[in-house]
Structure formats: C-alpha cells, structure tokens
XYZ file of C-alpha atoms in Angstrom:
662
model
C -8.801 -5.956 52.955
C -7.407 -3.471 50.419
C -8.831 -5.537 47.625
C -12.377 -5.131 49.086
C -12.004 -1.357 49.692
C -13.910 0.743 47.111
C -11.634 2.673 44.830
C -12.657 6.011 45.551
C -12.163 5.258 49.372
C -8.568 4.201 48.651
C -8.092 7.425 46.472
C -9.437 9.665 49.539
C -7.040 7.715 51.900
C -4.134 8.446 49.627
C -5.004 11.775 49.194
C -5.301 12.715 52.794
C -1.608 13.317 53.442
C -1.196 15.368 50.182
C -4.416 17.404 51.303
C -2.564 18.370 54.700
C 0.726 19.199 52.680
C -1.060 21.452 50.433
C -2.692 23.267 53.567
C 0.973 23.360 55.174
C 2.198 24.962 51.984
C -0.485 27.374 51.844
C -0.106 28.377 55.554
C 3.887 28.777 54.790
C 3.412 30.973 51.734
C 0.846 33.465 53.737
C 3.470 33.489 56.644
C 6.408 34.367 54.138
C 4.254 36.883 52.584
C 3.488 38.457 55.987
C 7.325 38.369 57.057
C 8.094 39.953 53.828
C 5.785 42.803 54.174
C 6.711 43.608 57.982
C 10.470 43.492 56.910
C 9.830 45.827 53.779
C 7.562 48.266 55.598
C 10.338 48.780 58.244
C 12.737 49.040 55.730
C 10.767 51.720 53.444
C 9.109 53.444 56.598
C 5.706 52.690 55.530
C 4.423 52.148 59.111
C 6.466 55.018 60.718
C 4.610 57.359 63.126
C 3.288 60.305 61.392
C 3.539 63.926 62.682
C -0.133 64.733 61.961
C -3.371 62.611 62.034
C -1.556 59.389 63.112
C -4.027 56.292 63.449
C -1.917 54.720 65.763
C 0.566 51.680 65.559
C -1.873 48.977 65.045
C -3.434 50.737 61.974
C 0.076 51.367 60.461
C 1.261 48.049 60.832
C -2.023 45.948 60.446
C -3.042 47.576 57.241
C 0.031 46.539 54.814
C -0.310 42.900 56.414
C -3.915 42.968 55.664
C -3.223 44.080 52.295
C -0.638 41.451 51.675
C -2.967 38.761 53.056
C -5.872 39.933 50.369
C -3.613 40.031 47.358
C -2.293 36.580 48.059
C -5.768 35.091 48.824
C -7.084 36.947 45.761
C -4.304 35.172 43.718
C -4.745 31.817 45.255
C -8.734 31.892 44.585
C -8.206 33.002 40.815
C -5.373 30.639 40.079
C -7.256 27.552 41.536
C -10.652 28.660 39.633
C -8.433 28.853 36.364
C -7.132 25.464 36.920
C -10.601 23.955 37.705
C -12.134 25.678 34.481
C -9.217 25.265 31.810
C -6.379 23.113 33.004
C -7.417 20.018 34.991
C -9.792 17.096 34.230
C -13.134 17.324 36.054
C -13.735 13.681 36.199
C -11.686 10.831 37.461
C -11.155 7.898 35.277
C -10.236 5.503 37.971
C -13.206 5.995 40.091
C -16.458 4.171 39.407
C -19.295 6.448 38.044
C -19.043 9.424 35.506
C -19.936 11.947 37.972
C -17.078 11.568 40.621
C -14.810 14.364 40.445
C -11.096 13.947 39.897
C -9.126 14.377 43.175
C -6.922 17.192 41.742
C -10.107 19.126 40.437
C -11.718 18.622 43.790
C -8.552 19.774 45.530
C -8.426 22.928 43.641
C -12.161 23.776 44.081
C -12.036 23.101 47.821
C -9.139 25.398 48.295
C -10.751 28.132 46.211
C -13.748 27.926 48.460
C -11.694 27.854 51.558
C -9.161 30.599 50.619
C -12.108 32.914 49.330
C -13.291 33.083 53.235
C -9.972 34.406 53.912
C -10.174 36.968 50.901
C -13.642 38.169 52.105
C -12.217 38.567 55.619
C -9.263 40.420 54.542
C -11.062 42.640 52.144
C -13.467 43.951 54.915
C -10.270 44.430 57.596
C -8.560 46.233 54.551
C -11.950 48.470 54.020
C -12.048 49.367 57.703
C -8.201 50.060 58.138
C -8.173 52.104 54.907
C -10.580 54.598 56.080
C -8.925 54.694 59.676
C -5.464 55.373 58.071
C -6.924 58.388 55.729
C -9.014 59.662 58.839
C -6.123 59.447 61.232
C -7.841 57.847 63.906
C -7.689 54.399 65.650
C -10.278 52.042 65.008
C -13.214 52.279 67.457
C -16.672 50.870 67.925
C -18.126 54.307 68.489
C -21.285 55.545 66.380
C -19.179 58.111 64.949
C -16.512 56.181 63.611
C -19.219 53.863 61.926
C -21.187 56.849 60.428
C -17.816 58.247 58.938
C -17.088 54.759 57.675
C -20.522 54.572 55.925
C -19.686 58.086 54.045
C -16.200 56.805 53.303
C -17.840 53.642 51.559
C -20.731 55.615 49.663
C -19.195 59.129 48.932
C -15.342 58.466 48.420
C -13.633 56.562 45.564
C -11.316 54.902 47.692
C -14.005 53.523 49.911
C -16.155 52.807 46.941
C -13.657 50.902 45.306
C -12.950 48.817 48.446
C -16.573 48.565 48.960
C -16.860 46.953 45.456
C -13.667 44.687 45.927
C -15.554 43.443 49.185
C -18.758 42.687 47.413
C -17.021 40.737 44.512
C -15.085 38.687 47.243
C -18.500 38.024 49.108
C -20.171 36.685 45.628
C -17.170 34.808 44.711
C -16.870 33.053 48.091
C -20.697 32.107 47.667
C -20.264 30.675 44.198
C -17.053 28.796 44.980
C -19.232 26.697 47.502
C -22.060 26.513 45.045
C -20.680 26.009 41.809
C -20.086 22.453 40.592
C -19.817 22.606 36.868
C -16.624 23.935 34.694
C -19.015 26.731 33.277
C -19.951 28.042 36.700
C -16.302 27.812 37.950
C -15.217 29.565 34.822
C -17.888 32.560 35.261
C -16.773 32.618 38.939
C -13.348 33.171 38.026
C -14.255 35.932 35.699
C -15.907 37.667 38.542
C -12.965 37.455 40.627
C -10.749 38.764 38.225
C -13.130 41.758 37.802
C -11.749 42.753 41.130
C -8.818 44.150 39.134
C -10.790 47.206 38.079
C -11.505 48.878 41.345
C -7.876 47.552 42.585
C -6.289 49.298 39.617
C -8.270 52.583 39.871
C -6.636 53.417 43.404
C -3.224 52.138 42.903
C -0.141 54.291 42.810
C 0.144 54.421 39.012
C -3.477 55.552 38.844
C -2.457 58.828 40.403
C -0.121 59.900 37.645
C -0.481 62.672 35.367
C -1.957 60.319 32.769
C -4.263 58.781 34.930
C -6.039 56.613 32.519
C -2.660 55.039 31.222
C -1.650 54.493 34.846
C -5.071 52.684 35.441
C -4.434 50.645 32.222
C -0.936 49.823 33.109
C -1.854 48.730 36.760
C -4.830 46.491 35.426
C -2.423 44.567 32.834
C -0.103 44.252 35.801
C -2.678 42.606 37.995
C -4.155 40.595 35.490
C -0.697 38.789 34.792
C 0.034 38.744 38.366
C -3.239 36.982 39.226
C -2.854 34.384 36.554
C 0.790 33.543 37.203
C 0.869 33.720 40.958
C -2.235 32.093 41.461
C -1.593 29.500 38.997
C 1.754 28.481 40.567
C -0.152 28.251 43.828
C -2.806 25.986 42.237
C 0.157 23.785 41.157
C 1.375 23.885 44.776
C -1.954 22.757 46.074
C -1.989 19.621 43.685
C 1.761 18.948 43.808
C 1.738 16.516 46.967
C -1.046 14.417 45.102
C 0.788 14.211 41.762
C 4.497 14.005 43.065
C 3.489 10.745 45.012
C 1.482 9.572 42.134
C 2.519 6.173 40.419
C 1.735 4.970 37.068
C 2.168 5.975 33.591
C -1.142 7.652 33.664
C -0.412 9.813 36.619
C 2.844 10.714 35.260
C 1.337 11.932 32.045
C -1.465 13.721 33.653
C 1.245 15.469 35.718
C 3.187 16.309 32.449
C 0.051 17.673 30.910
C -0.947 20.113 33.651
C 2.560 21.560 33.908
C 2.613 21.838 30.157
C -0.666 23.646 29.965
C 0.235 25.991 32.775
C 3.484 26.593 31.285
C 2.255 27.989 28.243
C -0.049 30.380 30.204
C 2.383 31.319 32.874
C 4.931 32.338 29.876
C 2.304 34.835 28.547
C 1.922 36.032 32.046
C 5.285 36.551 32.964
C 6.090 38.735 30.090
C 3.045 40.686 30.889
C 3.950 41.001 34.529
C 7.451 42.183 33.515
C 6.556 44.607 30.887
C 3.796 46.133 32.854
C 5.837 46.300 36.081
C 8.495 48.218 34.397
C 5.904 50.684 32.901
C 4.043 51.075 36.223
C 7.603 51.710 37.894
C 8.479 54.491 35.514
C 5.178 56.186 36.272
C 5.904 56.234 39.732
C 9.876 56.933 40.061
C 10.001 59.626 37.700
C 13.656 59.211 36.656
C 16.498 57.059 37.516
C 17.279 59.002 40.567
C 13.967 57.391 41.968
C 15.692 54.277 42.002
C 17.725 55.645 45.043
C 14.812 56.030 47.275
C 13.395 53.285 49.491
C 10.478 52.759 47.116
C 13.013 52.601 44.221
C 14.907 49.841 46.081
C 11.762 47.758 46.728
C 11.113 48.129 43.147
C 14.478 46.461 42.205
C 13.843 43.950 44.839
C 10.663 42.976 42.988
C 12.467 42.942 39.462
C 15.246 40.791 40.680
C 12.576 38.384 42.108
C 10.623 38.359 39.023
C 13.574 37.588 36.898
C 14.441 34.766 39.178
C 10.972 33.411 38.922
C 11.191 33.716 35.145
C 14.298 31.665 35.170
C 12.678 28.763 37.210
C 9.756 29.034 34.819
C 11.913 28.346 32.050
C 13.794 25.522 33.943
C 10.177 24.112 34.114
C 9.530 24.290 30.650
C 12.955 23.138 29.316
C 13.861 20.607 31.860
C 11.548 19.874 34.739
C 8.617 18.523 32.856
C 10.793 16.011 31.109
C 11.909 14.718 34.773
C 8.510 14.080 35.774
C 8.391 10.389 34.814
C 11.387 9.689 37.045
C 11.343 9.162 40.582
C 14.016 11.995 41.769
C 13.572 14.279 38.875
C 9.768 14.393 39.626
C 10.437 15.374 43.164
C 12.988 18.011 42.116
C 10.156 19.510 39.631
C 7.472 19.758 42.397
C 10.100 21.487 44.612
C 10.718 24.067 42.122
C 6.955 24.764 42.336
C 7.255 25.025 45.971
C 10.138 27.320 45.632
C 8.308 29.420 43.211
C 5.254 29.897 45.657
C 7.289 31.076 48.507
C 9.367 33.599 46.510
C 5.887 34.831 44.911
C 4.520 35.135 48.383
C 7.790 37.332 49.428
C 6.996 39.503 46.280
C 3.359 39.887 47.334
C 4.606 41.091 50.790
C 6.812 43.577 49.012
C 3.925 44.933 46.964
C 1.912 45.282 50.070
C 4.571 47.296 51.637
C 5.170 49.487 48.389
C 1.536 49.975 48.289
C 1.728 51.911 51.856
C 5.129 53.753 50.714
C 5.250 57.217 49.306
C 6.525 57.126 45.786
C 9.103 59.522 44.452
C 6.629 61.002 42.192
C 3.603 62.278 44.284
C 0.484 60.112 43.990
C -2.037 63.053 43.779
C -2.304 64.529 39.868
C -2.466 67.914 39.143
C -6.175 69.324 39.616
C -8.175 69.848 36.762
C -8.551 73.502 36.022
C -10.196 73.659 32.412
C -13.573 72.417 31.104
C -12.159 69.732 28.958
C -9.939 68.569 31.850
C -12.829 68.454 34.372
C -14.801 66.450 31.744
C -12.159 63.978 29.938
C -9.376 64.069 32.372
C -7.011 65.533 29.725
C -6.428 68.965 28.392
C -8.197 70.024 25.067
C -6.071 68.574 22.279
C -4.835 70.934 19.646
C -6.945 71.768 16.593
C -7.551 69.003 14.440
C -5.682 69.189 11.309
C -4.737 66.257 8.817
C -1.370 65.594 10.235
C -2.599 65.497 13.667
C -4.297 62.007 12.682
C -0.645 60.652 12.964
C 1.077 62.820 15.452
C -1.385 62.477 18.600
C -0.913 59.618 20.591
C -2.034 58.571 24.256
C -1.171 55.099 25.101
C -3.768 52.878 26.315
C -1.937 49.993 27.695
C -4.955 47.424 28.102
C -5.193 47.530 24.270
C -1.566 47.573 23.653
C -1.011 44.463 25.870
C -4.082 42.794 24.012
C -2.696 43.523 20.656
C 0.897 42.503 21.295
C -0.262 39.370 23.038
C -2.410 38.256 20.156
C 0.158 38.962 17.590
C 2.568 36.657 19.370
C 0.246 34.089 19.950
C -0.718 34.175 16.435
C 2.815 34.037 14.935
C 3.568 31.282 17.293
C 0.588 29.346 15.782
C 1.618 30.130 12.515
C 5.191 28.616 13.232
C 3.927 25.313 14.633
C 1.466 25.108 11.694
C 4.352 25.145 9.277
C 6.342 22.992 11.538
C 3.655 20.360 11.056
C 3.672 20.752 7.430
C 0.479 22.959 7.063
C 0.274 25.584 4.606
C -0.830 29.099 6.026
C -0.965 31.969 3.556
C 0.767 35.128 4.440
C -2.081 36.984 3.324
C -3.989 35.637 6.361
C -1.046 36.686 8.755
C -0.783 40.126 7.199
C -4.486 40.759 7.663
C -4.436 39.568 11.261
C -1.314 41.685 12.019
C -2.906 44.814 10.214
C -6.001 44.471 12.155
C -4.175 44.396 15.372
C -2.037 47.383 14.503
C -4.952 49.210 13.338
C -6.591 48.257 16.789
C -3.501 49.806 18.667
C -4.025 53.016 16.376
C -7.440 53.443 17.149
C -7.330 53.094 20.701
C -4.130 54.950 21.374
C -4.049 57.754 18.940
C -6.227 60.479 17.198
C -9.353 58.689 17.029
C -9.737 57.945 20.599
C -8.298 61.409 21.618
C -10.518 63.354 19.398
C -13.338 60.935 19.838
C -13.623 62.529 23.298
C -14.159 66.209 22.152
C -15.598 65.607 18.624
C -18.604 63.213 17.708
C -17.533 63.068 14.314
C -14.132 61.559 15.365
C -15.948 59.313 17.969
C -17.889 57.757 15.040
C -14.727 56.893 13.160
C -13.137 55.275 16.285
C -16.340 53.164 17.074
C -17.060 52.114 13.427
C -13.502 51.191 12.972
C -13.728 48.815 16.075
C -16.923 47.326 14.763
C -16.590 46.994 11.118
C -13.104 47.625 9.807
C -10.850 45.989 12.359
C -13.044 42.791 12.760
C -13.123 42.464 9.021
C -9.107 42.266 9.041
C -8.995 40.063 11.988
C -11.576 37.756 10.503
C -9.864 37.548 7.166
C -7.001 36.463 9.277
C -8.867 33.023 9.845
C -7.780 32.843 13.664
C -10.323 29.737 14.275
C -8.976 27.906 11.629
C -5.417 28.470 12.880
C -6.545 27.114 16.383
C -8.008 24.064 14.816
C -4.671 23.498 13.080
C -2.402 24.038 16.069
C -4.232 23.082 19.189
C -5.140 19.599 19.767
C -8.724 18.405 21.236
C -8.449 17.430 24.763
C -9.646 13.784 25.629
C -9.520 13.997 29.266
C -12.606 16.292 29.776
C -10.865 19.299 30.534
C -11.678 22.379 28.517
C -9.035 24.357 26.433
C -9.556 26.909 23.964
C -11.187 24.505 21.294
C -13.594 23.286 24.119
C -14.599 26.667 25.418
C -15.503 27.828 21.691
C -17.345 24.468 21.049
C -19.092 24.861 24.469
C -20.207 28.552 23.710
C -21.456 27.530 20.130
C -23.356 24.715 21.630
C -25.063 26.699 24.206
C -26.236 29.534 21.801
C -27.163 27.085 19.165
C -26.691 27.192 15.204
C -28.378 30.714 14.975
C -25.085 32.125 16.138
C -23.598 31.304 12.708
C -26.285 33.522 11.009
C -24.635 36.733 9.669
C -28.271 38.282 9.728
C -28.517 37.716 13.327
C -24.960 39.171 13.995
C -25.863 42.096 11.608
C -28.896 42.906 13.296
C -27.499 42.868 16.857
C -24.403 45.001 15.586
C -26.946 47.663 13.938
C -29.092 47.749 17.079
C -26.131 48.060 19.472
C -25.065 51.158 17.595
C -28.452 52.947 17.701
C -28.665 51.735 21.395
C -25.154 53.553 22.143
C -25.547 56.638 20.386
C -29.342 57.347 21.262
C -29.402 56.252 25.097
C -27.367 57.539 28.089
C -24.966 54.718 27.409
C -22.967 57.139 25.115
C -22.484 59.429 28.160
C -21.471 56.961 30.390
C -18.765 55.732 27.961
C -17.526 59.111 27.868
C -17.752 59.680 31.665
C -16.400 56.511 32.882
C -13.014 54.711 31.780
C -14.316 51.223 32.517
C -17.626 51.815 30.407
C -15.446 53.147 27.497
C -13.303 49.977 27.561
C -16.307 47.713 27.949
C -17.832 49.304 25.143
C -14.942 49.137 22.861
C -14.419 45.469 23.774
C -18.263 44.803 23.121
C -18.294 46.150 19.558
C -14.949 44.575 18.812
C -16.409 41.043 19.571
C -19.875 41.739 17.959
C -18.084 43.041 14.934
C -15.784 39.817 14.938
C -18.885 37.443 15.144
C -20.418 39.405 12.221
C -17.360 39.467 10.137
C -16.469 35.852 11.128
C -20.021 34.487 9.943
C -19.451 36.239 6.646
C -15.927 35.188 5.941
C -15.762 31.302 7.068
C -16.688 28.846 4.449
C -19.626 26.779 5.199
C -21.295 29.194 7.849
C -24.220 30.652 5.935
C -25.436 30.515 2.345
C -24.188 33.325 0.077
C -27.751 34.873 -0.077
C -27.853 35.258 3.654
C -24.451 36.822 3.452
C -25.487 39.310 1.046
C -28.689 40.114 2.877
C -26.757 40.719 6.032
C -23.978 42.952 4.599
C -26.698 44.978 2.620
C -29.079 45.189 5.572
C -26.119 46.545 7.667
C -24.902 48.809 4.969
C -28.360 50.162 4.291
C -28.974 50.944 8.165
C -25.581 52.878 8.335
C -26.409 54.834 5.247
C -29.783 55.892 6.616
C -28.052 56.896 9.819
C -25.331 58.787 7.947
C -28.242 60.537 5.895
C -29.828 61.684 9.001
C -26.769 62.937 10.710
C -25.494 65.001 7.572
C -29.084 66.622 7.207
C -29.134 67.814 10.571
C -32.602 66.493 11.181
C -31.999 64.942 14.617
C -31.244 66.029 18.098
C -27.648 66.943 19.109
C -26.069 64.201 20.508
C -24.721 64.769 24.087
C -24.902 68.505 24.037
C -24.089 68.491 27.558
C -20.691 66.861 27.042
C -19.648 68.084 23.670
C -20.939 71.510 24.156
C -19.298 72.122 27.350
C -15.546 71.541 26.596
C -14.759 75.290 25.862
C -13.433 74.038 22.533
C -12.249 77.098 20.705
C -11.347 75.552 17.102
C -13.193 73.487 14.492
C -16.856 73.138 13.715
C -19.914 73.664 15.955
C -21.285 70.588 17.775
C -24.228 70.929 15.231
C -22.012 71.162 12.261
C -19.658 68.497 13.551
C -22.646 66.113 14.174
C -23.213 66.690 10.366
C -19.859 65.806 9.540
C -20.470 62.506 11.546
C -22.484 61.436 8.680
C -19.463 61.606 6.479
C -17.554 59.472 9.127
C -20.245 56.708 9.145
C -19.889 56.671 5.198
C -16.147 56.537 5.397
C -15.668 54.051 8.261
C -18.923 52.058 8.022
C -20.622 51.970 4.697
C -17.357 52.218 2.531
C -15.809 48.973 3.778
C -19.304 46.970 3.674
C -19.748 48.146 0.126
C -16.271 46.691 -0.725
C -17.344 43.545 0.969
C -20.727 43.265 -0.648
C -19.226 43.694 -4.089
C -16.937 40.855 -3.204
C -19.865 38.755 -2.234
C -21.740 39.655 -5.276
C -18.833 38.830 -7.765
C -17.989 35.514 -5.972
C -19.056 32.498 -7.935
C -19.957 29.596 -5.628
C -19.239 26.125 -6.738
C -21.422 24.359 -8.934
C -22.215 21.493 -6.529
C -23.547 23.712 -3.765
C -24.179 27.126 -2.682
C -22.830 26.631 0.869
C -19.065 25.190 0.579
C -18.558 22.174 2.841
C -16.095 23.391 5.582
C -12.381 22.006 5.395
C -11.496 19.293 7.896
C -9.585 21.962 9.919
C -12.255 24.452 10.159
C -15.270 21.860 10.787
C -12.989 21.000 13.988
C -12.972 24.371 15.425
C -16.701 24.476 16.053
C-alpha cells in the first residue's frame, strides 16, 4: 500500500503531526507572552487606574496585551519570511517535479501568511486602544469616537505611526498569500521590516533629549529583535519536521539550517544586547533608575537576554554537532523550543515596559529657538577648525552598521587566512578606514554642521558618495565574500546567490562605470535642485535613506572602477573624467554665486549669528565640492592614466575568486 503511495503524499502525511505541533508551540508562545505581560503590568502598575482621564479597565489591560501580541506576531512573520528567503531550500529533492516546494519552505511560508492575519488584527486593535488610552475614554461605537479616531490617525504623530504600521501589516499579509518566489518573499520581508521605522519614532527612547539618537538606537534594537526572535520562532516551526526526519540527507539539512541561522543570530544577539543597554541608559537616567519598577523590568529583560545568548552559544558549540544522534537531536530542538518560550516572555515584559512610565520623562524639552524648531537641536557653536574634531552626535544606526561591517569583514579575513589564502593588509586597512570615516561623517561635524551650513552639507554628502565608497571598494569585500562563503547547492539563496541574482536581473550594464557615474551625477543634481533636499533636512528617515542611497550608488560606481575585468580602462577613464567634470562645473557655478540660493527657507531661518551669510556659504560650497568630490576623483583618474594594462588584453581576466562572486 505504501509503495504505491506517491512520494509527495507520504511527505504530507508525515508532516501533518509536525504541522500541528508547530501550531501548538506557536499558540503556547503567544500564551506565555500574554501571561508575562499581564504579570509585568501588574508588577509595574502599568494598568493601574488613573486619577484623571482614565479610559477604563478594559483599555488599560487590553492595550499592553494587544501590543505584546502585535510585537510577537510581527517577529514571527519577519522570521519566517527571512527563513524562506535566505535559509531554507525552496525545492524538495525527494518529491517528483522541480516545482514542488520543500516541506519546510512551505511550512514557514504558510506560517507567515497565517500569523500575518494576527499581525493585522492586533495592529488595528492597538491603534484603537492607543487612541482611547490617550483620549482617556472607553472604546465605544459612537460617531464622536469615530470622528476623533480619524483625527488621531490623520493629524497626530502617534496615530499616523500606528496607521502606517497597520497599512504595512495589511500589505504584508496580502503579499504572504500571493508571493511564491524567493524574490517575492524577500521583498515582503523587507516591507515587514519597514514597520521598525514608525515603531521607533514613538518608542520611549525616542522621547529622550537626543530624539534622533533615541530613534536610531531603538530602530537598531528592533531590527536585532525581529531577526533573532523571529528566526528562533521559524526554527520552532520547522523543528517538529526536522527532529523526526531520518536519513543522512535530512540530518545534514537540519545541521545546515541551524548553522546558517546561528551565524545570523550571533550578530543579532550582540546588536540586541548593545542597543538594549543604550536604550536603557537613555530612559533610566542613572543607576538609581534601576531601583524603579521600570528599571527592575529592564533587569529581567537583561537577565533573559543573557540566558538566551548562553542557549545560542550551546547551539553553536554543542547542539548542532548532536543532530545526527537520536537523543542529541531531540535535545537540540528542545533548546529551540525553550528559546521561543523565553523570548515570548521577554516580548511580554517589553509590552508592559511600553506602558510603564520610565524614570526619565518621555516628553523632550520643547523647542524654543529657530534652530531647535527646524533641526531638533540647539544651534551648534561657531565653526572653527577644531570643531571638526570635537563636535559629536551619535547616530546609532550608522555606528551599528559600521561596527557590524567591520566585525564581519575581519571574521572573513580570519577565515581566508585559515584556509590558506593571502589577503593583503592594504585591503583590510582600506575597508576599516572607510568604515571609520563613515562613522565620523554621520556622527560628527559634517552631519551636525551640515544641518546649518550648505558648505558642510556638501562635504558630508560627497564624502558618502565618493571618498568612503572608494575606500570601501579598495577593500574588495566582494572578493573576500567569494573566498570565504561557499556556494549553496540546495537552491536557497545566501549572500553570494543574492548578489548573483541581482546582477543577473539588471544585466551586464550594471558593471559599466559610465552608467553608475551618470546615475551618481544625476542623483546629486536631483537632490540639491529639487525639494528632496528639504525633505532630507526636515525628516530623519529621509535623511537616513538619502545617506544610504548615495553610499550604495557611490560603492557601485567605485566597484565598477576598481574590480579587475569589470570594464575596459578607457571606459573607466571616461567615467571618472565625466563625473569629475560634472562636479567641477557644479563647483564653479556655486563659487561664482550665479545660481539660486539653495533652501533659503531653511538655512536663512536658523537665526545663525556666526559664520558667513547664506549666499557666501553657498559660494564656499563650491570649495567643498572641489575638496570632497573633484580632488579624490582627480587622484583616481591619475592612477588610471598611469596604470599600464597587460600586453595581452586591455581588460584583465578576473581571478577565479572574483569571477565566482558575480
């Protein structure tokens, strides 16, 4: 009877008990999270009746519970989508037909779709309950409540943020049911991660005196939490299937999945720990803050995080090696389930923290000067030469990016050396110098004074678009990736596969330095001579996206110039000369003053009492373009002209390591 049963049917029958066990563990996790938030809210007094404008017991208790369900559902959706996009093989080798999905892949995709419905529902509930809590009235079906709710959603920041979260959840929910390809699921995961932005804008740390530092630290924290917690939840979803699998192929797959996620979880753990400590410092105000109920909940979270880190270390050092053994394999998956339950409890504590008053008041001091009203910060002191080194304002998003990129690169260099490959110290030095300069530009005087002087702004942006990308490209990260990251053969997509897929999608033209240089030059023009510049000055998220965009476009351009075999030398010379010429023309126009003053409504209304006038400062911006844009390109052009190509070909054949990275 069994011999006549199709392979796919046997797989589905075998997976049915595992499917129900996955559902049971997810329901258990949500139950633990709800129990934790109720206990934490009772301990901290988050649901205590207020003396004035009390919304009622239902709102006070239901809001932290709904927040907890929302946060956990978001994490599960993100984790399952990441597993589908980058960890699990999409196809099943044992099933007939190439189009049949792998059971584990199908499981996480179905889980993401199902839990996304919970995410949408909880987001709507949190939106309504948040308004009721702030308005100090119970939830009713009256026309007045509905009209005020509309005002809350359209005109107040908190309402707009939760409306954006609800919209993102709705779109992700639809896409999880529609997307079938790895690319579609990856894009859906990125959209789900976009919910971090509105969540961070209204978090406790965002209300600190340094608002943007608080937002950045909270965004980094949420990114680590979603990847880590969501990934462990996805592991729990596939654990029943893999823990009961038999055969060397299945045990090998289980080891591969755990190994891939272990590397990602290690980075996420340190990100969560460091950003969590930073957020706590912003909200506790001092050691005495730990004595408050808020501080004691923070200590509980810290202890649980360290415990989870220890379990993760046990996975990496012991559990993965035990998967081929019957009892050891079960123990490994039991550790995964334990992680999920502990993380669910931590999410519950987090939900209560969001409703608990921190020792440092949430509301920042009101803006009283024109500079504070426009930029969110007091006007910096007069710009002297030493201010370029003494003025700092930490942007934790870029700090986290730079530290993570440096750590991953150094681990890659260590792995390359261990494998017997030679890796020049010049490359490592160039990469680390570029990341150090990136941290300086985004956290120090270029960004601080870039908000009040157009000349400083051009230095900041051209450093991000030209100087830093050149240093990073000379670090040859793509070649290091090719040396240290193996190609996957199971159909899943890792870093190498995603780069190859991206290059294949856009075609050979992506390697052209002429194209990338043109895009960079046009992008600079569109930024400075369209309303985009004002948007970048006005809004934190636009500022961050703009910086990231120019860093990526600049890296694309510099990589097409510095990697062997990407383009003929003549094309490189034309690209560098063309971009340098365009910047030289722009510098001449700015220095001559024969142009409209850029963003006079911004730079002219800061009440700046020191430095040049806005017209004279714009003329100085021409010098900034020469220093930060034309000068490094002139050096690069000279190097290209002096370089002698090999006698056999103008274009050097790529080395095996670099060829494999495309």
